[in-house]
Short mmCIF file of C-alpha atoms in Angstrom, two decimals:
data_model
loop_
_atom_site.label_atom_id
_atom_site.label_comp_id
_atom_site.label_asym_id
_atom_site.label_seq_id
_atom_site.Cartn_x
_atom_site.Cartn_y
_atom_site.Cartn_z
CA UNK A 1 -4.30 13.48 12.37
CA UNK A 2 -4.26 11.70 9.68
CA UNK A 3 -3.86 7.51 8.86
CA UNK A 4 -2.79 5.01 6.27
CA UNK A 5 -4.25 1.78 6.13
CA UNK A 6 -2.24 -0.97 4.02
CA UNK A 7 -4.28 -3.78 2.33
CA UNK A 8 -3.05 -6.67 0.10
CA UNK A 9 -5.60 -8.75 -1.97
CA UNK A 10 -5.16 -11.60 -4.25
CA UNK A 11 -7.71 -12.82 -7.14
CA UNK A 12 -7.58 -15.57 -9.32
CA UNK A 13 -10.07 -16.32 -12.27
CA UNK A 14 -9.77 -18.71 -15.44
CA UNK A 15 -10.49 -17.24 -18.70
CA UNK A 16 -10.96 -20.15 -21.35
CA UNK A 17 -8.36 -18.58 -23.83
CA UNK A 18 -4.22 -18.32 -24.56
CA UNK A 19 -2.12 -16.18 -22.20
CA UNK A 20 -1.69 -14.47 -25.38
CA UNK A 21 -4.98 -13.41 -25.87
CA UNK A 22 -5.57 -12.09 -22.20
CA UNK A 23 -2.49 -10.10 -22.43
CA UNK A 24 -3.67 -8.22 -25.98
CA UNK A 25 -6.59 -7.27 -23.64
CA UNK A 26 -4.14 -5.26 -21.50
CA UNK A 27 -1.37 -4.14 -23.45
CA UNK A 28 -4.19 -2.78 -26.63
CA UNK A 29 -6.21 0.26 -25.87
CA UNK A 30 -9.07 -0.32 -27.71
CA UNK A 31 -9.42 -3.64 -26.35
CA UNK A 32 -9.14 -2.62 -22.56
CA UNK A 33 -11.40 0.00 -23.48
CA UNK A 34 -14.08 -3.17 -23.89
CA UNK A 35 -13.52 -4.09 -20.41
CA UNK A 36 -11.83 -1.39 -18.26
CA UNK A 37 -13.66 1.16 -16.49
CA UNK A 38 -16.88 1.21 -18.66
CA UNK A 39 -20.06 1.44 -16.99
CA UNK A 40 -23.67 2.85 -17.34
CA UNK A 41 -23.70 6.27 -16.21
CA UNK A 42 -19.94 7.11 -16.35
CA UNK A 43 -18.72 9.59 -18.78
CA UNK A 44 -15.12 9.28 -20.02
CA UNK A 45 -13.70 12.65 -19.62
CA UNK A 46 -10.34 11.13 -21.14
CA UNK A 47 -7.84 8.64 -21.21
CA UNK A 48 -4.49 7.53 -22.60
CA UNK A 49 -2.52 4.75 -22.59
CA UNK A 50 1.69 4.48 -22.92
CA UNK A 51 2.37 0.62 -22.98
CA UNK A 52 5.54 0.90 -22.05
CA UNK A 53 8.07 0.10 -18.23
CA UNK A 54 7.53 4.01 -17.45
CA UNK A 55 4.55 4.66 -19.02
CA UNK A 56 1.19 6.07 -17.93
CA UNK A 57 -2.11 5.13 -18.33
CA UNK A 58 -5.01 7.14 -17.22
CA UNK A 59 -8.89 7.08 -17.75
CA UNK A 60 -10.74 9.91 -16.18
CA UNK A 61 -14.82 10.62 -16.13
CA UNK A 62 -17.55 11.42 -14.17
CA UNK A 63 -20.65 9.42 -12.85
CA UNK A 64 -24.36 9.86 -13.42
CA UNK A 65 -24.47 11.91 -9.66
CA UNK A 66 -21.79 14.29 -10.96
CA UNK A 67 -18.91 12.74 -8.93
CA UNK A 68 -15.45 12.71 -10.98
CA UNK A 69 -12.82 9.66 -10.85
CA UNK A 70 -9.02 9.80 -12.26
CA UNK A 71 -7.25 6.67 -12.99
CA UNK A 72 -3.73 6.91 -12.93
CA UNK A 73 -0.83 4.18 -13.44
CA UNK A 74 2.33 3.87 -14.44
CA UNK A 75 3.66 0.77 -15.95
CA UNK A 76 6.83 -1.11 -13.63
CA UNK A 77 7.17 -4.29 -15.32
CA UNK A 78 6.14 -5.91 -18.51
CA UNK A 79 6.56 -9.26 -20.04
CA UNK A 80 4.49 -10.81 -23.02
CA UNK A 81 2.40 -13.15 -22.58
CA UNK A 82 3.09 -13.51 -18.92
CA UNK A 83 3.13 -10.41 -16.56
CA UNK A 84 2.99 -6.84 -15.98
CA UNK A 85 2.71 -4.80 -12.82
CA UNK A 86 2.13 -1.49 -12.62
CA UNK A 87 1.08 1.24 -9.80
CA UNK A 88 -1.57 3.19 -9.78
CA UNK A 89 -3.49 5.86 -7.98
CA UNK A 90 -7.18 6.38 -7.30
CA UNK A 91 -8.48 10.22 -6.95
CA UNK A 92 -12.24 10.83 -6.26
CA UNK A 93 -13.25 14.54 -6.43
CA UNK A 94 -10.12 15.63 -6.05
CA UNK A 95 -9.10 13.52 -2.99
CA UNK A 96 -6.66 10.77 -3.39
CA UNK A 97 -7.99 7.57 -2.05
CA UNK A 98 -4.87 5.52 -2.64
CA UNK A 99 -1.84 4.08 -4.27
CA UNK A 100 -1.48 0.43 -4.83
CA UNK A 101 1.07 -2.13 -6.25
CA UNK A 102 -0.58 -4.28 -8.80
CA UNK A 103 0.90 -7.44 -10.43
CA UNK A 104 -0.99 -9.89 -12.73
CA UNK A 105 0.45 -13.06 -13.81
CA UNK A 106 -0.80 -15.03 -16.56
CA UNK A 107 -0.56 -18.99 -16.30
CA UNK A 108 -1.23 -21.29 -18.88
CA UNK A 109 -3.81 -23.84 -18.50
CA UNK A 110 -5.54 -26.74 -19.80
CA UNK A 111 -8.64 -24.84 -20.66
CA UNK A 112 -6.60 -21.40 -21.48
CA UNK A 113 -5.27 -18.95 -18.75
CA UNK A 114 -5.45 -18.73 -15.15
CA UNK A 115 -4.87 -14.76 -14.04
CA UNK A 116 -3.91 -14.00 -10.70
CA UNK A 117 -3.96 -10.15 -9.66
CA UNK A 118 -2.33 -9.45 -6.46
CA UNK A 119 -3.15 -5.60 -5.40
CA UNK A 120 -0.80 -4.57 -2.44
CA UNK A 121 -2.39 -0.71 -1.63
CA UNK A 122 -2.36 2.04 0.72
CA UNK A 123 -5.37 3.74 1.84
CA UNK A 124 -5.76 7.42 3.11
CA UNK A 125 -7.55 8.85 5.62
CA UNK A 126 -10.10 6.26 5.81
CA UNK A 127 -11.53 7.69 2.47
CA UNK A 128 -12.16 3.98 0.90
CA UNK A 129 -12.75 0.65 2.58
CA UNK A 130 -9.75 -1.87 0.98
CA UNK A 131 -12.51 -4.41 1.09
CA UNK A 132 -14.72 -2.22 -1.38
CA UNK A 133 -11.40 -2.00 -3.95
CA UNK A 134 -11.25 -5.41 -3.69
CA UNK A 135 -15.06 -6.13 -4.62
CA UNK A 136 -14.49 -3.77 -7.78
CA UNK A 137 -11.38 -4.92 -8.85
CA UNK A 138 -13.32 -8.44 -9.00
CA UNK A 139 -16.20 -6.61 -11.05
CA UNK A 140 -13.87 -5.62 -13.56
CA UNK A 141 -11.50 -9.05 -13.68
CA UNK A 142 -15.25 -10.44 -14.43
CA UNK A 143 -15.97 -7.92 -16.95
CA UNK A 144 -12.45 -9.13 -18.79
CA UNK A 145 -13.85 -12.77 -18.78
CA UNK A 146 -17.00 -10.97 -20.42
CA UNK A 147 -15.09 -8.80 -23.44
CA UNK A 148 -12.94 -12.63 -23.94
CA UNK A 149 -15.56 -14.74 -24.49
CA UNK A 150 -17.74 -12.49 -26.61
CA UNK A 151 -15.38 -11.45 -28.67
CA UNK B 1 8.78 -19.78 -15.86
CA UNK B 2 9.14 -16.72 -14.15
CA UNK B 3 7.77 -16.09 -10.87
CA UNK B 4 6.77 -13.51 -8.64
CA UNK B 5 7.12 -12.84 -4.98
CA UNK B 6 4.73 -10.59 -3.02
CA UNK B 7 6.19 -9.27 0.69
CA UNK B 8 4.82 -6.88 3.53
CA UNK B 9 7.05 -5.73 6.26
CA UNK B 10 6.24 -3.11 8.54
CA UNK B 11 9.64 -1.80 10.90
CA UNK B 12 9.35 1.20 13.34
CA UNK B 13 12.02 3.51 15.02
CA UNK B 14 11.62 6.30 18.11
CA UNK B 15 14.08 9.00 17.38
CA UNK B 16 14.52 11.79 19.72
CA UNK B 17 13.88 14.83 17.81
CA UNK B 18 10.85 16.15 16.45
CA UNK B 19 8.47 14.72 13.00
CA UNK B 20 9.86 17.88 11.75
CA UNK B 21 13.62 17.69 11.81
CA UNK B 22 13.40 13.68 10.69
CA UNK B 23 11.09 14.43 7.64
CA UNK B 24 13.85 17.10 6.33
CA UNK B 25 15.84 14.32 6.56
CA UNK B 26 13.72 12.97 3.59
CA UNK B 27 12.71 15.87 1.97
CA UNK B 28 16.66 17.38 1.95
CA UNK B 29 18.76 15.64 -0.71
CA UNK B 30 21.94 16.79 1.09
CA UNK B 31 20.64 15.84 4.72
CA UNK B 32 19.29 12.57 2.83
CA UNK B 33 22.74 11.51 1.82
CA UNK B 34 23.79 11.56 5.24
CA UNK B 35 22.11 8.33 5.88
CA UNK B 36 20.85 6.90 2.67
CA UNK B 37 22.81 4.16 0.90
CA UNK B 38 25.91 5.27 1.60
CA UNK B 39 28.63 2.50 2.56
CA UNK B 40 32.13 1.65 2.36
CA UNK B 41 33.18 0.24 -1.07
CA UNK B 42 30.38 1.73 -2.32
CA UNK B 43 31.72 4.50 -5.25
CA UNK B 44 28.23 6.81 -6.32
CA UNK B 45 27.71 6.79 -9.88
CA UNK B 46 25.02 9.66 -9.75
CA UNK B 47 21.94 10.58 -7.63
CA UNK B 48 19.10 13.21 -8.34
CA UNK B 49 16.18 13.94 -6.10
CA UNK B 50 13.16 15.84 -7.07
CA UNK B 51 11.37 16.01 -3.90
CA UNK B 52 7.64 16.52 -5.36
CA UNK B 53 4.58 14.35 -5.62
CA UNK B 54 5.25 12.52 -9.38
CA UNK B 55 8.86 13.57 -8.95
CA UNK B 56 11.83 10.97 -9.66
CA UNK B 57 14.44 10.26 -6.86
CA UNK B 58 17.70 7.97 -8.00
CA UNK B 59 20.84 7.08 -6.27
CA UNK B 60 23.22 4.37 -8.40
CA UNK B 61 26.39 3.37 -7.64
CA UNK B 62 29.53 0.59 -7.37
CA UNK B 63 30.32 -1.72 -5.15
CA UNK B 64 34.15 -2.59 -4.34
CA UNK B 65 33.50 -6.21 -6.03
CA UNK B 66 32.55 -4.43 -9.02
CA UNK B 67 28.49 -4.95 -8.74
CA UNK B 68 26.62 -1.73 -10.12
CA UNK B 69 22.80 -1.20 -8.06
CA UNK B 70 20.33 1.38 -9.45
CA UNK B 71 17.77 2.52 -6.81
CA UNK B 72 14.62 4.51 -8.19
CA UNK B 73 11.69 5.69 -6.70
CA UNK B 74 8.99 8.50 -7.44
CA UNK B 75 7.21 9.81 -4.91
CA UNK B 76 3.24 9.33 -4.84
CA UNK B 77 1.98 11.35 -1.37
CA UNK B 78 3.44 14.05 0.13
CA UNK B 79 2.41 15.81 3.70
CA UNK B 80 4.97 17.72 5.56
CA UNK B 81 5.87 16.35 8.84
CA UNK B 82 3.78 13.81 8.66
CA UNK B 83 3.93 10.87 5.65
CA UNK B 84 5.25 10.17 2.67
CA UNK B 85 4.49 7.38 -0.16
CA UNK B 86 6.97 6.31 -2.94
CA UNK B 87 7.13 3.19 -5.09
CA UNK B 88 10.62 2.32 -5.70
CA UNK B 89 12.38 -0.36 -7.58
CA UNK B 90 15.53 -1.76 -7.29
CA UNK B 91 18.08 -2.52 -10.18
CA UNK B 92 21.58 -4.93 -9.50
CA UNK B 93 23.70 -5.34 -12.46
CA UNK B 94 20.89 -4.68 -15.08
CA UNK B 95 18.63 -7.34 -13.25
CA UNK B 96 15.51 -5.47 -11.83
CA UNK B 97 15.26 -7.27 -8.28
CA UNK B 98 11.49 -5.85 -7.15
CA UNK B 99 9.12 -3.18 -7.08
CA UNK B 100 8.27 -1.89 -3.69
CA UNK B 101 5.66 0.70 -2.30
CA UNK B 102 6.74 2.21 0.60
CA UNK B 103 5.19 4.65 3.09
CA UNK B 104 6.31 6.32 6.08
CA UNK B 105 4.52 7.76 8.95
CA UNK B 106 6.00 10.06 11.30
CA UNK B 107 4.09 10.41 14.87
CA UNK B 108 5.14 12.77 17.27
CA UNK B 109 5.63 11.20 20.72
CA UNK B 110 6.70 12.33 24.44
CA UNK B 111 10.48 11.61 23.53
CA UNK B 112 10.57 12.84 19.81
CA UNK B 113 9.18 10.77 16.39
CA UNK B 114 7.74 7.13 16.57
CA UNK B 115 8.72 6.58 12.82
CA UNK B 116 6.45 4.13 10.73
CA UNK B 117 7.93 2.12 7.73
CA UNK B 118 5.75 -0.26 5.40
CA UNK B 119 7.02 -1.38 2.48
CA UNK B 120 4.27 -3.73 0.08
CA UNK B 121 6.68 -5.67 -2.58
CA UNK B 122 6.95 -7.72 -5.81
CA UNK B 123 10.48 -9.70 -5.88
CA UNK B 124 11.50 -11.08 -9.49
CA UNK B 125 12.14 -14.43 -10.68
CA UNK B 126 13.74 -15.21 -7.38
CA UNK B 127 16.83 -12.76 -7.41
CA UNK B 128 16.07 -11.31 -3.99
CA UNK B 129 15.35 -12.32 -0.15
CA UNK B 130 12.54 -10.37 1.14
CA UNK B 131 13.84 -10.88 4.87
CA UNK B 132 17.43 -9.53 3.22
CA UNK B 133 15.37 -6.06 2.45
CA UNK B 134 13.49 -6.40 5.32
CA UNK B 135 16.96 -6.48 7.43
CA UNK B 136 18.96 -3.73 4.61
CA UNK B 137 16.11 -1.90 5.19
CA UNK B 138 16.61 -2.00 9.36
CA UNK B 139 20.33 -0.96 8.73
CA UNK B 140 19.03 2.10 6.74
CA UNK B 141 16.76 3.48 9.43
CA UNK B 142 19.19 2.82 12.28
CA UNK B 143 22.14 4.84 9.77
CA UNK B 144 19.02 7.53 9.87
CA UNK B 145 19.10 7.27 13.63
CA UNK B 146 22.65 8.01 14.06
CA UNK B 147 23.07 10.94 11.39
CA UNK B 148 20.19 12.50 13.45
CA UNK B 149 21.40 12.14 16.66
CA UNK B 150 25.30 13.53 15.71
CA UNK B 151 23.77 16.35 13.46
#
């Protein structure tokens, strides 16, 4: 027997800079690079990136306790300066976690951007708790507030 | 300002055959047209279906008032008999409408197949009803229902 458990999240968080500038953060590689994915003890094993409605992007390594994680999306929607939304697919080891629906919007503010990410995902076989995705996704959205500000 | 609309509905149907003969109903391309999207005043202009995980599955065609609708999905999770996930998006007159992920769940029960639909969406700028889907949607199942039951 197996089971699918379906999980929507929604996270907002202010970045004090243009819509513009938030976007270059997705749509360039090397600048996602600053933010995406990078952590101690993970070692890329590879990644790409095709910025384009039907493109993939993928970033692929393994952690410090020899676990491997794949990355892979494929891009559904894009428009400059204001949104993009893209699926993607989580695989752990080999096993596929999940596929989720991701959408960001950008929003101009009075002190820069307001992004809201709204994940709408599909879990397998009980092999990730949504709540957990959610957590991380946050990590990272913090880690892009991080790479804006420092830059 | 462009905006963007995030839906869940979840619709089930109890057929009474087996998980097996409804998921060839999926995994067929000439069961599939049976029941999928086919209508009066509706005039195909093309359909492929590669029925693989990462493969592409399209069905475009005419209505009599002269409105063209691309539908386009690529399948993400396969088991036989059992699920299948796809993210699909919908295109009317060169306006795309949404981006949905969809999964179905076939369960066998004492009569035949308790069938599971989910579909997790992002509507466009306003150009489509979710409850419209949800009910189009209802109407494609139930066409499902009646090519299985005259087969």
């Amino acid at each position: 027997m197996t089971t699918l458990v379906h999980n929507t999240f929604q996270l907002e968080r202010d970045y004090p800079v243009p819509p513009a500038t938030v976007f270059r953060h997705f749509a360039d590689e090397t600048l996602k690079q600053k933010w995406f994915g990078t952590d101690e003890g993970w070692t890329s094993l590879g990644h790409g990136m095709d910025f384009r409605v039907g493109g993939v992007e993928y970033d692929e390594g393994r952690w410090a306790n020899g676990t491997t994680s794949r990355f892979e999306s494929r891009y559904l929607e894009i428009v400059d300066d204001l949104r993009l939304v893209y699926v993607y697919g989580m695989v752990v080891d080999d096993v596929r976690l999940s596929d989720s629906l991701a959408s960001i919007e950008l929003t101009p503010t009075d002190a820069g951007t307001r992004l809201t990410l709204t994940e709408q995902g599909v879990y397998y076989d009980g092999h990730e708790d949504p709540a957990l995705r959610e957590q991380g996704t946050g990590w990272i959205l913090d880690n892009l507030g991080r790479a804006l500000t420092t830059a």
